Amino acid sequence: MAVRIRVGLLRSAVCIAGTEPALKIKDQQTGEVATDRETGESLYTVTVMLMEDGRAEIMKITVPQSGLAAGLKPGAMVRPVDLFATPWARIFNGQLSDGVAYRAARLELVAVEAAQ
């Protein structure tokens, strides 16, 4: 069983969507769409730039279709809700690949205060 780690973001953290939500493909050869194991709902990925404590990180976050906020588009400020990280590793063609997969229950739009 994979280890899931809850990710807590600082209150000062800013997340900006970098891409439109893209349907996550489970099998590139067949075009099979990735779905949530429990609900069967289609999964999407959104690339998000996380800025926190003077650093910027690019994260690809998987979200179920129902967790995508209406109006989500590149440049929108978002807040990942129930964000988890799952470390992974695999050997492909004799080479080790590893990384961290991010999954959120939803991405909420963050209202930007109007300039005065």
GROMACS .gro file of N, CA and C in nm, residues 8-107:
model
  300
    8GLY      N    1   0.025   2.019   0.443
    8GLY     CA    2  -0.028   2.142   0.503
    8GLY      C    3   0.045   2.261   0.445
    9LEU      N    4  -0.031   2.354   0.390
    9LEU     CA    5   0.029   2.475   0.332
    9LEU      C    6   0.022   2.589   0.433
   10LEU      N    7   0.121   2.675   0.431
   10LEU     CA    8   0.119   2.794   0.518
   10LEU      C    9   0.006   2.886   0.475
   11ARG      N   10  -0.046   2.963   0.570
   11ARG     CA   11  -0.151   3.060   0.537
   11ARG      C   12  -0.104   3.159   0.431
   12SER      N   13   0.026   3.187   0.432
   12SER     CA   14   0.083   3.284   0.338
   12SER      C   15   0.106   3.225   0.198
   13ALA      N   16   0.085   3.095   0.184
   13ALA     CA   17   0.110   3.029   0.055
   13ALA      C   18   0.013   3.081  -0.051
   14VAL      N   19   0.066   3.098  -0.172
   14VAL     CA   20  -0.015   3.140  -0.286
   14VAL      C   21  -0.001   3.032  -0.393
   15CYS      N   22  -0.115   2.987  -0.445
   15CYS     CA   23  -0.114   2.887  -0.552
   15CYS      C   24  -0.183   2.948  -0.674
   16ILE      N   25  -0.118   2.937  -0.788
   16ILE     CA   26  -0.172   2.991  -0.913
   16ILE      C   27  -0.179   2.878  -1.015
   17ALA      N   28  -0.297   2.860  -1.073
   17ALA     CA   29  -0.313   2.758  -1.177
   17ALA      C   30  -0.229   2.797  -1.298
   18GLY      N   31  -0.154   2.702  -1.350
   18GLY     CA   32  -0.070   2.730  -1.466
   18GLY      C   33  -0.125   2.673  -1.595
   19THR      N   34  -0.220   2.578  -1.582
   19THR     CA   35  -0.278   2.515  -1.701
   19THR      C   36  -0.428   2.498  -1.683
   20GLU      N   37  -0.496   2.473  -1.794
   20GLU     CA   38  -0.636   2.430  -1.789
   20GLU      C   39  -0.636   2.288  -1.733
   21PRO      N   40  -0.745   2.245  -1.667
   21PRO     CA   41  -0.752   2.105  -1.625
   21PRO      C   42  -0.744   2.014  -1.748
   22ALA      N   43  -0.662   1.910  -1.738
   22ALA     CA   44  -0.646   1.815  -1.848
   22ALA      C   45  -0.688   1.677  -1.801
   23LEU      N   46  -0.767   1.608  -1.881
   23LEU     CA   47  -0.812   1.473  -1.849
   23LEU      C   48  -0.688   1.386  -1.829
   24LYS      N   49  -0.684   1.311  -1.720
   24LYS     CA   50  -0.571   1.224  -1.691
   24LYS      C   51  -0.590   1.091  -1.763
   25ILE      N   52  -0.492   1.053  -1.840
   25ILE     CA   53  -0.498   0.929  -1.919
   25ILE      C   54  -0.422   0.820  -1.844
   26LYS      N   55  -0.490   0.708  -1.819
   26LYS     CA   56  -0.430   0.595  -1.746
   26LYS      C   57  -0.340   0.514  -1.837
   27ASP      N   58  -0.384   0.491  -1.962
   27ASP     CA   59  -0.309   0.409  -2.057
   27ASP      C   60  -0.296   0.487  -2.189
   28GLN      N   61  -0.176   0.532  -2.218
   28GLN     CA   62  -0.152   0.612  -2.338
   28GLN      C   63  -0.184   0.536  -2.467
   29GLN      N   64  -0.164   0.405  -2.467
   29GLN     CA   65  -0.186   0.327  -2.589
   29GLN      C   66  -0.333   0.308  -2.619
   30THR      N   67  -0.415   0.289  -2.514
   30THR     CA   68  -0.559   0.266  -2.537
   30THR      C   69  -0.640   0.394  -2.521
   31GLY      N   70  -0.580   0.496  -2.457
   31GLY     CA   71  -0.654   0.619  -2.432
   31GLY      C   72  -0.747   0.609  -2.313
   32GLU      N   73  -0.733   0.501  -2.234
   32GLU     CA   74  -0.819   0.482  -2.116
   32GLU      C   75  -0.800   0.596  -2.017
   33VAL      N   76  -0.911   0.653  -1.973
   33VAL     CA   77  -0.909   0.766  -1.879
   33VAL      C   78  -0.892   0.715  -1.736
   34ALA      N   79  -0.811   0.785  -1.657
   34ALA     CA   80  -0.793   0.750  -1.516
   34ALA      C   81  -0.918   0.790  -1.439
   35THR      N   82  -0.960   0.702  -1.348
   35THR     CA   83  -1.079   0.729  -1.269
   35THR      C   84  -1.051   0.707  -1.120
   36ASP      N   85  -1.132   0.770  -1.036
   36ASP     CA   86  -1.122   0.753  -0.892
   36ASP      C   87  -1.163   0.610  -0.858
   37ARG      N   88  -1.085   0.542  -0.775
   37ARG     CA   89  -1.112   0.402  -0.741
   37ARG      C   90  -1.245   0.385  -0.667
   38GLU      N   91  -1.282   0.483  -0.586
   38GLU     CA   92  -1.403   0.471  -0.506
   38GLU      C   93  -1.529   0.517  -0.579
   39THR      N   94  -1.519   0.628  -0.655
   39THR     CA   95  -1.639   0.687  -0.715
   39THR      C   96  -1.654   0.659  -0.864
   40GLY      N   97  -1.544   0.621  -0.930
   40GLY     CA   98  -1.547   0.600  -1.074
   40GLY      C   99  -1.542   0.730  -1.153
   41GLU      N  100  -1.528   0.841  -1.082
   41GLU     CA  101  -1.526   0.973  -1.145
   41GLU      C  102  -1.397   0.996  -1.223
   42SER      N  103  -1.406   1.066  -1.337
   42SER     CA  104  -1.287   1.097  -1.417
   42SER      C  105  -1.193   1.188  -1.338
   43LEU      N  106  -1.062   1.165  -1.358
   43LEU     CA  107  -0.960   1.246  -1.290
   43LEU      C  108  -0.897   1.343  -1.389
   44TYR      N  109  -0.859   1.460  -1.338
   44TYR     CA  110  -0.795   1.564  -1.417
   44TYR      C  111  -0.666   1.605  -1.348
   45THR      N  112  -0.573   1.660  -1.426
   45THR     CA  113  -0.452   1.716  -1.367
   45THR      C  114  -0.447   1.865  -1.398
   46VAL      N  115  -0.399   1.939  -1.300
   46VAL     CA  116  -0.381   2.084  -1.315
   46VAL      C  117  -0.240   2.115  -1.266
   47THR      N  118  -0.164   2.186  -1.346
   47THR     CA  119  -0.031   2.229  -1.303
   47THR      C  120  -0.050   2.359  -1.224
   48VAL      N  121   0.006   2.361  -1.104
   48VAL     CA  122  -0.010   2.473  -1.012
   48VAL      C  123   0.128   2.521  -0.970
   49MET      N  124   0.145   2.654  -0.962
   49MET     CA  125   0.268   2.710  -0.907
   49MET      C  126   0.240   2.746  -0.762
   50LEU      N  127   0.315   2.685  -0.672
   50LEU     CA  128   0.304   2.711  -0.529
   50LEU      C  129   0.415   2.806  -0.489
   51MET      N  130   0.377   2.919  -0.431
   51MET     CA  131   0.476   3.016  -0.382
   51MET      C  132   0.460   3.026  -0.231
   52GLU      N  133   0.570   2.997  -0.161
   52GLU     CA  134   0.565   2.992  -0.016
   52GLU      C  135   0.704   3.023   0.038
   53ASP      N  136   0.712   3.114   0.134
   53ASP     CA  137   0.840   3.149   0.197
   53ASP      C  138   0.950   3.183   0.097
   54GLY      N  139   0.918   3.260  -0.007
   54GLY     CA  140   1.018   3.303  -0.103
   54GLY      C  141   1.061   3.197  -0.203
   55ARG      N  142   0.993   3.083  -0.203
   55ARG     CA  143   1.025   2.977  -0.299
   55ARG      C  144   0.907   2.955  -0.390
   56ALA      N  145   0.933   2.902  -0.507
   56ALA     CA  146   0.827   2.866  -0.601
   56ALA      C  147   0.849   2.722  -0.645
   57GLU      N  148   0.744   2.643  -0.640
   57GLU     CA  149   0.749   2.504  -0.683
   57GLU      C  150   0.638   2.480  -0.783
   58ILE      N  151   0.665   2.399  -0.883
   58ILE     CA  152   0.564   2.359  -0.979
   58ILE      C  153   0.511   2.223  -0.935
   59MET      N  154   0.379   2.212  -0.921
   59MET     CA  155   0.317   2.087  -0.879
   59MET      C  156   0.209   2.049  -0.979
   60LYS      N  157   0.203   1.922  -1.012
   60LYS     CA  158   0.095   1.871  -1.095
   60LYS      C  159   0.000   1.801  -0.998
   61ILE      N  160  -0.122   1.855  -0.985
   61ILE     CA  161  -0.217   1.803  -0.887
   61ILE      C  162  -0.331   1.732  -0.958
   62THR      N  163  -0.360   1.609  -0.914
   62THR     CA  164  -0.473   1.533  -0.968
   62THR      C  165  -0.597   1.565  -0.884
   63VAL      N  166  -0.708   1.591  -0.954
   63VAL     CA  167  -0.833   1.631  -0.890
   63VAL      C  168  -0.949   1.560  -0.961
   64PRO      N  169  -1.049   1.510  -0.885
   64PRO     CA  170  -1.166   1.452  -0.951
   64PRO      C  171  -1.246   1.563  -1.020
   65GLN      N  172  -1.321   1.526  -1.122
   65GLN     CA  173  -1.396   1.624  -1.200
   65GLN      C  174  -1.483   1.714  -1.112
   66SER      N  175  -1.548   1.656  -1.011
   66SER     CA  176  -1.636   1.735  -0.924
   66SER      C  177  -1.559   1.834  -0.837
   67GLY      N  178  -1.426   1.817  -0.828
   67GLY     CA  179  -1.344   1.906  -0.746
   67GLY      C  180  -1.285   2.024  -0.822
   68LEU      N  181  -1.321   2.034  -0.951
   68LEU     CA  182  -1.271   2.145  -1.033
   68LEU      C  183  -1.367   2.263  -1.022
   69ALA      N  184  -1.318   2.376  -0.975
   69ALA     CA  185  -1.402   2.495  -0.960
   69ALA      C  186  -1.444   2.548  -1.097
   70ALA      N  187  -1.568   2.595  -1.107
   70ALA     CA  188  -1.614   2.660  -1.230
   70ALA      C  189  -1.528   2.784  -1.250
   71GLY      N  190  -1.485   2.807  -1.372
   71GLY     CA  191  -1.402   2.924  -1.401
   71GLY      C  192  -1.254   2.904  -1.376
   72LEU      N  193  -1.214   2.781  -1.345
   72LEU     CA  194  -1.071   2.752  -1.324
   72LEU      C  195  -0.998   2.764  -1.456
   73LYS      N  196  -0.901   2.855  -1.461
   73LYS     CA  197  -0.822   2.874  -1.583
   73LYS      C  198  -0.683   2.920  -1.544
   74PRO      N  199  -0.587   2.916  -1.638
   74PRO     CA  200  -0.451   2.959  -1.606
   74PRO      C  201  -0.451   3.101  -1.551
   75GLY      N  202  -0.371   3.121  -1.446
   75GLY     CA  203  -0.360   3.253  -1.383
   75GLY      C  204  -0.451   3.270  -1.264
   76ALA      N  205  -0.549   3.180  -1.248
   76ALA     CA  206  -0.642   3.190  -1.135
   76ALA      C  207  -0.572   3.146  -1.007
   77MET      N  208  -0.598   3.219  -0.899
   77MET     CA  209  -0.547   3.179  -0.768
   77MET      C  210  -0.638   3.068  -0.716
   78VAL      N  211  -0.576   2.960  -0.666
   78VAL     CA  212  -0.652   2.846  -0.617
   78VAL      C  213  -0.603   2.803  -0.480
   79ARG      N  214  -0.687   2.727  -0.411
   79ARG     CA  215  -0.650   2.668  -0.283
   79ARG      C  216  -0.678   2.518  -0.293
   80PRO      N  217  -0.573   2.434  -0.286
   80PRO     CA  218  -0.596   2.289  -0.285
   80PRO      C  219  -0.659   2.249  -0.151
   81VAL      N  220  -0.765   2.170  -0.155
   81VAL     CA  221  -0.834   2.122  -0.035
   81VAL      C  222  -0.805   1.973  -0.019
   82ASP      N  223  -0.771   1.933   0.104
   82ASP     CA  224  -0.735   1.792   0.133
   82ASP      C  225  -0.626   1.745   0.037
   83LEU      N  226  -0.514   1.814   0.041
   83LEU     CA  227  -0.400   1.783  -0.046
   83LEU      C  228  -0.314   1.674   0.018
   84PHE      N  229  -0.283   1.571  -0.062
   84PHE     CA  230  -0.198   1.461  -0.017
   84PHE      C  231  -0.085   1.441  -0.116
   85ALA      N  232   0.029   1.396  -0.065
   85ALA     CA  233   0.145   1.362  -0.148
   85ALA      C  234   0.170   1.212  -0.134
   86THR      N  235   0.198   1.147  -0.247
   86THR     CA  236   0.230   1.005  -0.247
   86THR      C  237   0.363   0.984  -0.320
   87PRO      N  238   0.471   0.952  -0.246
   87PRO     CA  239   0.598   0.925  -0.313
   87PRO      C  240   0.586   0.797  -0.397
   88TRP      N  241   0.656   0.795  -0.512
   88TRP     CA  242   0.652   0.677  -0.598
   88TRP      C  243   0.789   0.654  -0.660
   89ALA      N  244   0.811   0.531  -0.702
   89ALA     CA  245   0.934   0.494  -0.773
   89ALA      C  246   0.903   0.373  -0.861
   90ARG      N  247   0.967   0.369  -0.977
   90ARG     CA  248   0.950   0.254  -1.066
   90ARG      C  249   1.074   0.241  -1.153
   91ILE      N  250   1.092   0.122  -1.206
   91ILE     CA  251   1.202   0.098  -1.299
   91ILE      C  252   1.139   0.081  -1.437
   92PHE      N  253   1.183   0.161  -1.531
   92PHE     CA  254   1.132   0.158  -1.667
   92PHE      C  255   1.251   0.154  -1.761
   93ASN      N  256   1.258   0.050  -1.845
   93ASN     CA  257   1.372   0.031  -1.937
   93ASN      C  258   1.505   0.033  -1.862
   94GLY      N  259   1.506  -0.027  -1.744
   94GLY     CA  260   1.629  -0.037  -1.667
   94GLY      C  261   1.669   0.089  -1.593
   95GLN      N  262   1.588   0.194  -1.602
   95GLN     CA  263   1.620   0.320  -1.535
   95GLN      C  264   1.521   0.345  -1.422
   96LEU      N  265   1.572   0.389  -1.307
   96LEU     CA  266   1.487   0.422  -1.194
   96LEU      C  267   1.428   0.561  -1.214
   97SER      N  268   1.298   0.571  -1.202
   97SER     CA  269   1.228   0.700  -1.203
   97SER      C  270   1.158   0.712  -1.069
   98ASP      N  271   1.157   0.833  -1.013
   98ASP     CA  272   1.084   0.852  -0.889
   98ASP      C  273   1.032   0.994  -0.881
   99GLY      N  274   0.940   1.015  -0.791
   99GLY     CA  275   0.882   1.148  -0.775
   99GLY      C  276   0.775   1.147  -0.668
  100VAL      N  277   0.692   1.250  -0.671
  100VAL     CA  278   0.582   1.264  -0.577
  100VAL      C  279   0.457   1.296  -0.656
  101ALA      N  280   0.351   1.219  -0.631
  101ALA     CA  281   0.221   1.245  -0.695
  101ALA      C  282   0.136   1.323  -0.595
  102TYR      N  283   0.071   1.429  -0.643
  102TYR     CA  284  -0.014   1.511  -0.558
  102TYR      C  285  -0.160   1.488  -0.595
  103ARG      N  286  -0.245   1.481  -0.493
  103ARG     CA  287  -0.388   1.459  -0.515
  103ARG      C  288  -0.465   1.549  -0.419
  104ALA      N  289  -0.564   1.620  -0.470
  104ALA     CA  290  -0.649   1.705  -0.386
  104ALA      C  291  -0.795   1.666  -0.409
  105ALA      N  292  -0.877   1.684  -0.306
  105ALA     CA  293  -1.020   1.658  -0.319
  105ALA      C  294  -1.083   1.761  -0.412
  106ARG      N  295  -1.031   1.886  -0.404
  106ARG     CA  296  -1.081   1.991  -0.492
  106ARG      C  297  -0.985   2.108  -0.495
  107LEU      N  298  -1.001   2.191  -0.599
  107LEU     CA  299  -0.928   2.317  -0.610
  107LEU      C  300  -1.033   2.428  -0.603
   0.00000   0.00000   0.00000
